[in-house]
PDB file of C-alpha atoms in Angstrom:
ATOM      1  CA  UNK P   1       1.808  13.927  20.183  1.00 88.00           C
ATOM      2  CA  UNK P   2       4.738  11.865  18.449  1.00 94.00           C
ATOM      3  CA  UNK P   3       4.067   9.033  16.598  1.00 97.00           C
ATOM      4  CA  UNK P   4       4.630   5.718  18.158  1.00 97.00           C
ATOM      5  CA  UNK P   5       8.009   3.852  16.555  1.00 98.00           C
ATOM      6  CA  UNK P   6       7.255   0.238  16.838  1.00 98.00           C
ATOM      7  CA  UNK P   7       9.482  -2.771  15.477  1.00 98.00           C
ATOM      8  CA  UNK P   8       8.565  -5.959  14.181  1.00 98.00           C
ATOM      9  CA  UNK P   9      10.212  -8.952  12.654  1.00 96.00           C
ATOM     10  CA  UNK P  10       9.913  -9.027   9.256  1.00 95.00           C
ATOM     11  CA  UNK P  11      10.062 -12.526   8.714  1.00 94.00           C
ATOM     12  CA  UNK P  12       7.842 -13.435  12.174  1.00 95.00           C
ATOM     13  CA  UNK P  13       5.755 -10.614  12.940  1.00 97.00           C
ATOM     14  CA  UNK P  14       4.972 -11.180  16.782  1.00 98.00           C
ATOM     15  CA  UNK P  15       0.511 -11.080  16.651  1.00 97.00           C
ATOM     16  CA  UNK P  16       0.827  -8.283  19.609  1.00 98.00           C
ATOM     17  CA  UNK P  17       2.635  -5.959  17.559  1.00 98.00           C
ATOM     18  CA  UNK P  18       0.519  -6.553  14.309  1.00 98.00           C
ATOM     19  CA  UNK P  19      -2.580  -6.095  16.766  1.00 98.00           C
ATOM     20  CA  UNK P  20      -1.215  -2.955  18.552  1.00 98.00           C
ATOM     21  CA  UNK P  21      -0.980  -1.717  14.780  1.00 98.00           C
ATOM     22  CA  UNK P  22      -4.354  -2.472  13.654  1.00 98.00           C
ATOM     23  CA  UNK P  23      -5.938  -0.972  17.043  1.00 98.00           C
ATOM     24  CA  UNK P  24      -4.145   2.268  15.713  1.00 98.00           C
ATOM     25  CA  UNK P  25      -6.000   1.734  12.087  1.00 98.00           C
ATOM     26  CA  UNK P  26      -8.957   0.525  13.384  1.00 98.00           C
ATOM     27  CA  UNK P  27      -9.237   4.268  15.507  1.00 98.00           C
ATOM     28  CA  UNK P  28      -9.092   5.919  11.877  1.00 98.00           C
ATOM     29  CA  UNK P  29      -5.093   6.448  12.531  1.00 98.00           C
ATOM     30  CA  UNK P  30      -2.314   6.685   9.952  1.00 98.00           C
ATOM     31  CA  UNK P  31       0.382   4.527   9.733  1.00 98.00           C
ATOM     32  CA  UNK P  32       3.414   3.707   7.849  1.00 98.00           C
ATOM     33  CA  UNK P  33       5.131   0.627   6.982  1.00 98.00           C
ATOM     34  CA  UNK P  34       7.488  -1.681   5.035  1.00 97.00           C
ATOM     35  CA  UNK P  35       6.259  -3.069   2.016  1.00 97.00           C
ATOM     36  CA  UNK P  36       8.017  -5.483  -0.672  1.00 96.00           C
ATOM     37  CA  UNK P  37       9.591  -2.046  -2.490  1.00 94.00           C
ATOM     38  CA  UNK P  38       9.532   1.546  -0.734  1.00 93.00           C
ATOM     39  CA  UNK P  39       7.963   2.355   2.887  1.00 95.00           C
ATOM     40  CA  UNK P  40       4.243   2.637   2.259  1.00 96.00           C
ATOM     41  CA  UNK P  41       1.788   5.756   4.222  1.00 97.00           C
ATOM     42  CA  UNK P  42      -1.694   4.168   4.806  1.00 97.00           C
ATOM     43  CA  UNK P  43      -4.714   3.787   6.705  1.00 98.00           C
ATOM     44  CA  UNK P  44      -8.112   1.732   6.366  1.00 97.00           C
ATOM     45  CA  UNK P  45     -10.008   2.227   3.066  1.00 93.00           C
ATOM     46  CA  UNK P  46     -13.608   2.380   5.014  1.00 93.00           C
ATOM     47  CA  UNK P  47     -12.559   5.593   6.795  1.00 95.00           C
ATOM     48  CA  UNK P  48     -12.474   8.790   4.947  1.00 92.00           C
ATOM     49  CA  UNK P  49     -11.395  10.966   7.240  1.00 95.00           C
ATOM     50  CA  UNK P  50      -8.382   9.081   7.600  1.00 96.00           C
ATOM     51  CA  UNK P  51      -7.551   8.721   3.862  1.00 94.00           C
ATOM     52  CA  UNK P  52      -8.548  12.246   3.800  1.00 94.00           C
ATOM     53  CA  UNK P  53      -5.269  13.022   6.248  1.00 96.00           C
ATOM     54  CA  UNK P  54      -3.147  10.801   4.407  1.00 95.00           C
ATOM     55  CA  UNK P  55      -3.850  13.130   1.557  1.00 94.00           C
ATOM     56  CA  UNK P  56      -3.002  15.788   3.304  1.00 94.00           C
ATOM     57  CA  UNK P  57       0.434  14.293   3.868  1.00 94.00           C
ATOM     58  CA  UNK P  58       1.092  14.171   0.765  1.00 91.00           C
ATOM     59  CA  UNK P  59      -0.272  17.719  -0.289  1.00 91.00           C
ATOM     60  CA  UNK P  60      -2.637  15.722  -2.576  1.00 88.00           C
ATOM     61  CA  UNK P  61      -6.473  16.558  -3.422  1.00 88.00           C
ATOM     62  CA  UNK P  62      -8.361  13.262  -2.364  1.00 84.00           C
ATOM     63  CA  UNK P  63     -10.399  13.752  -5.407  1.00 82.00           C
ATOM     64  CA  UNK P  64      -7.076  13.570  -8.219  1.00 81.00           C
ATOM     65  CA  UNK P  65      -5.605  10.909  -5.466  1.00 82.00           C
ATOM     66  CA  UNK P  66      -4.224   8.040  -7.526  1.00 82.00           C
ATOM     67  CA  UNK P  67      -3.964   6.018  -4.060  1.00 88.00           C
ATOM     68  CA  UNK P  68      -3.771   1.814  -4.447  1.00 93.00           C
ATOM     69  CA  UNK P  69      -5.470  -0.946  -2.111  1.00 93.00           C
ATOM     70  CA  UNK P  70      -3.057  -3.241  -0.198  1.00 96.00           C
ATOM     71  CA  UNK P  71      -4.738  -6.725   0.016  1.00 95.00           C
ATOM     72  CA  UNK P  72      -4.228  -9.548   1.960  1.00 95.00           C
ATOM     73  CA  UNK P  73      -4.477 -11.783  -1.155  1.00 94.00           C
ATOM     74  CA  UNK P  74      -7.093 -11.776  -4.654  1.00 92.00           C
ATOM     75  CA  UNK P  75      -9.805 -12.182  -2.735  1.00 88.00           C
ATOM     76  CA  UNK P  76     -10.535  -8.821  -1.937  1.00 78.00           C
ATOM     77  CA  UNK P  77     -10.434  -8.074  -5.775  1.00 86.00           C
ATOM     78  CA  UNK P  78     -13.773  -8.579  -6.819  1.00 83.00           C
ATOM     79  CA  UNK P  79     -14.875  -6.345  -3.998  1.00 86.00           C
ATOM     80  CA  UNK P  80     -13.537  -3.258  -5.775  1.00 89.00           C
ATOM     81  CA  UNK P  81     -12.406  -4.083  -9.785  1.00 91.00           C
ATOM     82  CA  UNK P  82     -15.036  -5.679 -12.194  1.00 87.00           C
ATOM     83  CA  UNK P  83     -14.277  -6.866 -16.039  1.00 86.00           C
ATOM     84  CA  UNK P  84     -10.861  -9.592 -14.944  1.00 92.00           C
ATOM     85  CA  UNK P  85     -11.001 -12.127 -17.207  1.00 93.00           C
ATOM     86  CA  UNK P  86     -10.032 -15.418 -16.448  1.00 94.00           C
ATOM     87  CA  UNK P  87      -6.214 -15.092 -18.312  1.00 94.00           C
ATOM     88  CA  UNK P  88      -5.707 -11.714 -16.693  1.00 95.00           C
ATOM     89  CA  UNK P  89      -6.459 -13.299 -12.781  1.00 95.00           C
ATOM     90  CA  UNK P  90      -4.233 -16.390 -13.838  1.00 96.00           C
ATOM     91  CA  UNK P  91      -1.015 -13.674 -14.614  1.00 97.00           C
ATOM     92  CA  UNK P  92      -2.203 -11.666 -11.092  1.00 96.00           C
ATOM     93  CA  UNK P  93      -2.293 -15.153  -9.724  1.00 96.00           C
ATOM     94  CA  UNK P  94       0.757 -16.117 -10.577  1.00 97.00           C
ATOM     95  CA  UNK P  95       2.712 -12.605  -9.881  1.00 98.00           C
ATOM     96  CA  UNK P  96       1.625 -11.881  -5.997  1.00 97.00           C
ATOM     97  CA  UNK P  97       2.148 -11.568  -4.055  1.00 97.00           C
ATOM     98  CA  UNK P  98       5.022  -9.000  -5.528  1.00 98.00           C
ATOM     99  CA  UNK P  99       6.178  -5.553  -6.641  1.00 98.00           C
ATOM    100  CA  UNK P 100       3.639  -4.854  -8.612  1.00 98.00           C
ATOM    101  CA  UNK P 101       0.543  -2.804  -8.389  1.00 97.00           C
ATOM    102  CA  UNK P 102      -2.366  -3.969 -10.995  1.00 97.00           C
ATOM    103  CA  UNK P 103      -4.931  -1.065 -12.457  1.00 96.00           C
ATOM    104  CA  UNK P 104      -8.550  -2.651 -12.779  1.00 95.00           C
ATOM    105  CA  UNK P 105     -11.400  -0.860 -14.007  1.00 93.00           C
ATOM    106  CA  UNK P 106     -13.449   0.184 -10.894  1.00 92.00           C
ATOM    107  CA  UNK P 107     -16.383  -1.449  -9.567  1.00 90.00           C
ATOM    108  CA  UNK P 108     -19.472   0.040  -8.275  1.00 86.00           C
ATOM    109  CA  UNK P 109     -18.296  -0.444  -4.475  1.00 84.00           C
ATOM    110  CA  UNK P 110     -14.947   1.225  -4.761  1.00 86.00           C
ATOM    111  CA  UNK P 111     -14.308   3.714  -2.570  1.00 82.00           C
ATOM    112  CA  UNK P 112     -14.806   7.304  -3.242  1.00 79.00           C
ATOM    113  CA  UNK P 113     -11.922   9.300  -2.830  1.00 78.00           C
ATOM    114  CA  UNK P 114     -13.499  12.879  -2.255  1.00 70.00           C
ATOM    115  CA  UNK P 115     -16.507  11.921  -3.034  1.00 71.00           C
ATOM    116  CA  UNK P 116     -15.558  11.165  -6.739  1.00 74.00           C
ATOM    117  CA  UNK P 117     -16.179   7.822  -8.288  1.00 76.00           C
ATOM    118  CA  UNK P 118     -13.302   6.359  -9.292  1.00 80.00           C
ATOM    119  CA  UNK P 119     -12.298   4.982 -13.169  1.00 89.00           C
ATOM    120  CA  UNK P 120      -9.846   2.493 -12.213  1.00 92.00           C
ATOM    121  CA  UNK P 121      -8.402   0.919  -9.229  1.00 92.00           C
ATOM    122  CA  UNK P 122      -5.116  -0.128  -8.146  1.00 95.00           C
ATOM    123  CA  UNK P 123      -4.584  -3.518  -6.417  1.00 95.00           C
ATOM    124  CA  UNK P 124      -1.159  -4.537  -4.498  1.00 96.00           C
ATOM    125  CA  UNK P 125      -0.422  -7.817  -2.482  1.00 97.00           C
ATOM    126  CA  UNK P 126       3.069  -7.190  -1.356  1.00 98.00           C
ATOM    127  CA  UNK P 127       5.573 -10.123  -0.746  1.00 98.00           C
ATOM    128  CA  UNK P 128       5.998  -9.016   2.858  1.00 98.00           C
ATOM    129  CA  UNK P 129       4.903 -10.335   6.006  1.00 97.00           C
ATOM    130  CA  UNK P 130       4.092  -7.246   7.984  1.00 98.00           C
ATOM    131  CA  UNK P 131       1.977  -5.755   6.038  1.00 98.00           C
ATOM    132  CA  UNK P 132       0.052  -8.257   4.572  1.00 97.00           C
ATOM    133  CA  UNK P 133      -0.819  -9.767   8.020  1.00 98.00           C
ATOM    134  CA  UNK P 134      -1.928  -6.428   9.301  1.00 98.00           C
ATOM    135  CA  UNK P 135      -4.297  -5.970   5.862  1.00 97.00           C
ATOM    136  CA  UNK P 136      -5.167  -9.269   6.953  1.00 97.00           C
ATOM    137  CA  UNK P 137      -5.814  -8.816  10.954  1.00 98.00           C
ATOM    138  CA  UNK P 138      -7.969  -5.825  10.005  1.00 97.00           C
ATOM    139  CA  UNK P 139     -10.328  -7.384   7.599  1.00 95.00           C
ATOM    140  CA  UNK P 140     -10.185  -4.664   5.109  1.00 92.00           C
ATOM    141  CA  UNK P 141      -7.791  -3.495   2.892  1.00 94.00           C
ATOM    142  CA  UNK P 142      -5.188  -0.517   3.224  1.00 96.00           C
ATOM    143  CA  UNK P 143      -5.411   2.406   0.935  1.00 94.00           C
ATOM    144  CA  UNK P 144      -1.625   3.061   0.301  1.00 94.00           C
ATOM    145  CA  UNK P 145       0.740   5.613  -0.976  1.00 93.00           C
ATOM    146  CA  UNK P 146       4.141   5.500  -1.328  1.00 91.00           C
ATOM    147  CA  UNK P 147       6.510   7.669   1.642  1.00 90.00           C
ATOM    148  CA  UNK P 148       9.159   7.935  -1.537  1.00 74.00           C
ATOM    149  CA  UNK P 149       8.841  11.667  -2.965  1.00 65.00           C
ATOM    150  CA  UNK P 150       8.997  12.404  -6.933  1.00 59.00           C
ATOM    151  CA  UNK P 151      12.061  14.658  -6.030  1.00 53.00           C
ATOM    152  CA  UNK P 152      13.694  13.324  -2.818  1.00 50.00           C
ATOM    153  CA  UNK P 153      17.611  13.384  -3.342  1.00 48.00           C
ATOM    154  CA  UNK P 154      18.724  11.753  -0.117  1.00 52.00           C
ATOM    155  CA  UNK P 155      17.495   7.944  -0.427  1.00 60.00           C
ATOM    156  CA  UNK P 156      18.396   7.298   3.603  1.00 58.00           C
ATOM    157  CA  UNK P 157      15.025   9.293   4.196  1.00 59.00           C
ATOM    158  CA  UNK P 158      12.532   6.930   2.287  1.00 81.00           C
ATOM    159  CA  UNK P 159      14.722   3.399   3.564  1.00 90.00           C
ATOM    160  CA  UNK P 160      15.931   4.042   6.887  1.00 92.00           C
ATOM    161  CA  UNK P 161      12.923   3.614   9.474  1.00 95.00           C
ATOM    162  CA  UNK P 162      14.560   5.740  11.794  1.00 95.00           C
ATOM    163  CA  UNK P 163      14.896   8.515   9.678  1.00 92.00           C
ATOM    164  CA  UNK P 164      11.240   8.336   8.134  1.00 94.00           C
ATOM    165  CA  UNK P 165       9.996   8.283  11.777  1.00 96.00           C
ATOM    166  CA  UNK P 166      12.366  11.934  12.687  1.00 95.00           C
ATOM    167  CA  UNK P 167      10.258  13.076   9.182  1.00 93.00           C
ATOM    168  CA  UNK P 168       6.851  11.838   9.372  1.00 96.00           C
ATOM    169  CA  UNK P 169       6.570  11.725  13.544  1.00 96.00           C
ATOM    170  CA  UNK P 170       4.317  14.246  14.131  1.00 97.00           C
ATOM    171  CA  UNK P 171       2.513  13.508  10.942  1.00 97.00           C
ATOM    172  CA  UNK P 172       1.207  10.304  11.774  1.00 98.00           C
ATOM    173  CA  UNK P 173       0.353   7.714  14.528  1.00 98.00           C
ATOM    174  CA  UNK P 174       2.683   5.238  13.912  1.00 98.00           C
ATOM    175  CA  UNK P 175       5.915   3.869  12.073  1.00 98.00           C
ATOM    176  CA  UNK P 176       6.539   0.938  11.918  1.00 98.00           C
ATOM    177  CA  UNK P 177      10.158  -0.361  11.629  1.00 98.00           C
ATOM    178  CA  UNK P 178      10.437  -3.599   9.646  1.00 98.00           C
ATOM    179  CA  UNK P 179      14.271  -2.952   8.613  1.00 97.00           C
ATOM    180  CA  UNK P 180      15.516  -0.989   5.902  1.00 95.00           C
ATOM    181  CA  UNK P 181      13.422  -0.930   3.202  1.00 93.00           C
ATOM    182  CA  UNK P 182      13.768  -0.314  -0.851  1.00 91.00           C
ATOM    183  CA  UNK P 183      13.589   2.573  -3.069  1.00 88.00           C
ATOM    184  CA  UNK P 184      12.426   1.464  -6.191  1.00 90.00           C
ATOM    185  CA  UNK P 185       8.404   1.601  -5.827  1.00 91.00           C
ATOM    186  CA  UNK P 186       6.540  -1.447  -7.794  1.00 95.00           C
ATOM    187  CA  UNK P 187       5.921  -1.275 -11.077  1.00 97.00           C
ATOM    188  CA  UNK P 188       2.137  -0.121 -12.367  1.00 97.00           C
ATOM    189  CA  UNK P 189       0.396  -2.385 -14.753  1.00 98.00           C
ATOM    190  CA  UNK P 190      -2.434  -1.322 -16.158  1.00 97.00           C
ATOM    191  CA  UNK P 191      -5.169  -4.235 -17.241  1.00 96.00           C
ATOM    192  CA  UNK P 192      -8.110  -2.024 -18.031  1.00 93.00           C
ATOM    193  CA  UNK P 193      -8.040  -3.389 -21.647  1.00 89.00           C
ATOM    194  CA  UNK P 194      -7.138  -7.408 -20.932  1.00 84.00           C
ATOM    195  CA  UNK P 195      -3.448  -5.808 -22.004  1.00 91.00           C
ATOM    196  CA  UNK P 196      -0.928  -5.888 -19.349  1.00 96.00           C
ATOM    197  CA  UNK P 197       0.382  -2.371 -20.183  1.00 97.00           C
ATOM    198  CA  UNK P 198       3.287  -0.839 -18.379  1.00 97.00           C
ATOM    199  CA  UNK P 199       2.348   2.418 -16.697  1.00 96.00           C
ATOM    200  CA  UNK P 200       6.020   2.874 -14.799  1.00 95.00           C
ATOM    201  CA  UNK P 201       9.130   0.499 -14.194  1.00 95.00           C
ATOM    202  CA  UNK P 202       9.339  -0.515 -10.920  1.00 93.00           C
ATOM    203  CA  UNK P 203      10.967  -3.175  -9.153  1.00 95.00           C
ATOM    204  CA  UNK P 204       8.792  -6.115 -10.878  1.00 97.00           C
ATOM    205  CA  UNK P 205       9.318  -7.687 -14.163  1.00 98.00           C
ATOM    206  CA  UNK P 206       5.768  -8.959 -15.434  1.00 97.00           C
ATOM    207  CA  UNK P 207       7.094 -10.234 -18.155  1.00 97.00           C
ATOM    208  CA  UNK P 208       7.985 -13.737 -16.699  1.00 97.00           C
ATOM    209  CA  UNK P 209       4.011 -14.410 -15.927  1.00 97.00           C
ATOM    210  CA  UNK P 210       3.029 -13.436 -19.556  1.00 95.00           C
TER     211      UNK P 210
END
C-alpha cells in the first residue's frame, strides 16, 4: 500500500496533521520529513523493528548503523550521552536548535542498534517546526537518517517532496511535505573528548558558539 503524502505548514504546523503523523510512528511506521538541512527517513527510537526497516531502506546493517536522535530540545540528552561538561552543553546550548548533529559518548540507556551497544551517540535538534513538534508530540525521540544518498546526481530527488514521495512511496508509511527542502546535510561534531572536532562540513558553522 502507498505511502500517505501529507502537507503541513512549515512555519504553523496544524496539531491534526502533526498528530495524524505521530499515530503513524506511534504504530512502529516509517516516516519521512523536512528537517533544517536535507529530508530526514525516521521512526521512533523505542521500536526496533521499525529502525530495523529503516535500515533496510538504506541497505544498512543495524549493527554498523551510524543513525542520530532527533530531539525536541537538550533535555532528552542526558537520557542517552553521559560525560557533557558544563562548557560543552553551554556551546550545544547556544547552537540548537540548528544544522548540526553533536557525537556524545553513549550512555548506558542508549539504544541498541542490532543488539550492539553503541560507543557514541549522535544528537540533532533541528531549527524546524515540523519535526521538532512531532519529536515533541510523541514523547520520544526520532532515530534519523538522512533520504540524501552518498552518490545521488540529480538533487530534485532528495529536495522536492513530490519526487521523494514517487521514490520512497512504497517504502514507507508516510511523507511528509513541508516544502522544498536542502541538500547540504548538517555538519557532524564530534565532542567525545570536550573538543568540538569536525567530523564533516555541513550546513552549520560551529565556530561562532566557540
Amino acid at each position: 500500500m502507498p505511502a500517505t503524502l501529507l502537507r503541513i505548514h512549515p512555519e504553523n504546523p496544524p496539531q491534526n496533521r502533526i498528530q495524524q503523523a505521530v499515530d503513524v510512528l506511534r504504530k512502529g511506521g516509517v516516516i519521512i520529513y523536512p528537517t533544517d538541512t536535507v529530508y530526514g527517513i525516521g521512526c521512533d527510537v523505542t521500536n526496533a523493528k521499525a529502525v530495523e526497516r529503516v535500515c533496510r531502506i538504506k541497505g544498512i546493517k543495524p549493527e554498523k548503523a551510524n543513525l542520530s536522535f532527533i530531539c525536541y530540545d537538550l533535555s532528552h540528552i542526558s537520557d542517552y550521552a553521559h560525560g557533557i561538561t558544563t562548557a560543552t552543553y553551554k556551546v550545544i546550548k547556544k547552537a540548537l536548535p540548528g544544522p548540526f548533529t553533536f557525537l556524545f559518548e553513549a550512555s548506558a540507556d542508549a539504544p541498541r542498534f542490532g543488539g550492539v551497544k553503541r560507543k557514541t551517540v549522535g544528537i540533532r535538534v533541528p531549527d524546524n517546526q515540523i519535526i521538532r513538534q512531532l519529536v515533541k508530540e510523541l514523547g520520544n525521540p526520532i532515530v534519523s537518517t538522512s533520504v540524501r544518498e552518498s552518490e545521488e546526481t540529480l538533487e530534485e530527488y532528495v529536495t522536492d517532496p513530490d519526487l521523494i514521495y514517487e521514490k520512497y512511496r512504497l517504502l514507507v508509511d508516510l511523507v511528509i511535505d513541508g516544502g522544498f527542502g536542502g541538500n547540504t546535510p548538517s555538519t557532524i561534531v564530534d565532542c567525545t573528548n570536550d573538543d568540538f572536532d569536525i567530523v564533516r562540513e555541513g550546513a552549520g558553522d560551529i565556530e561562532p558558539y566557540l
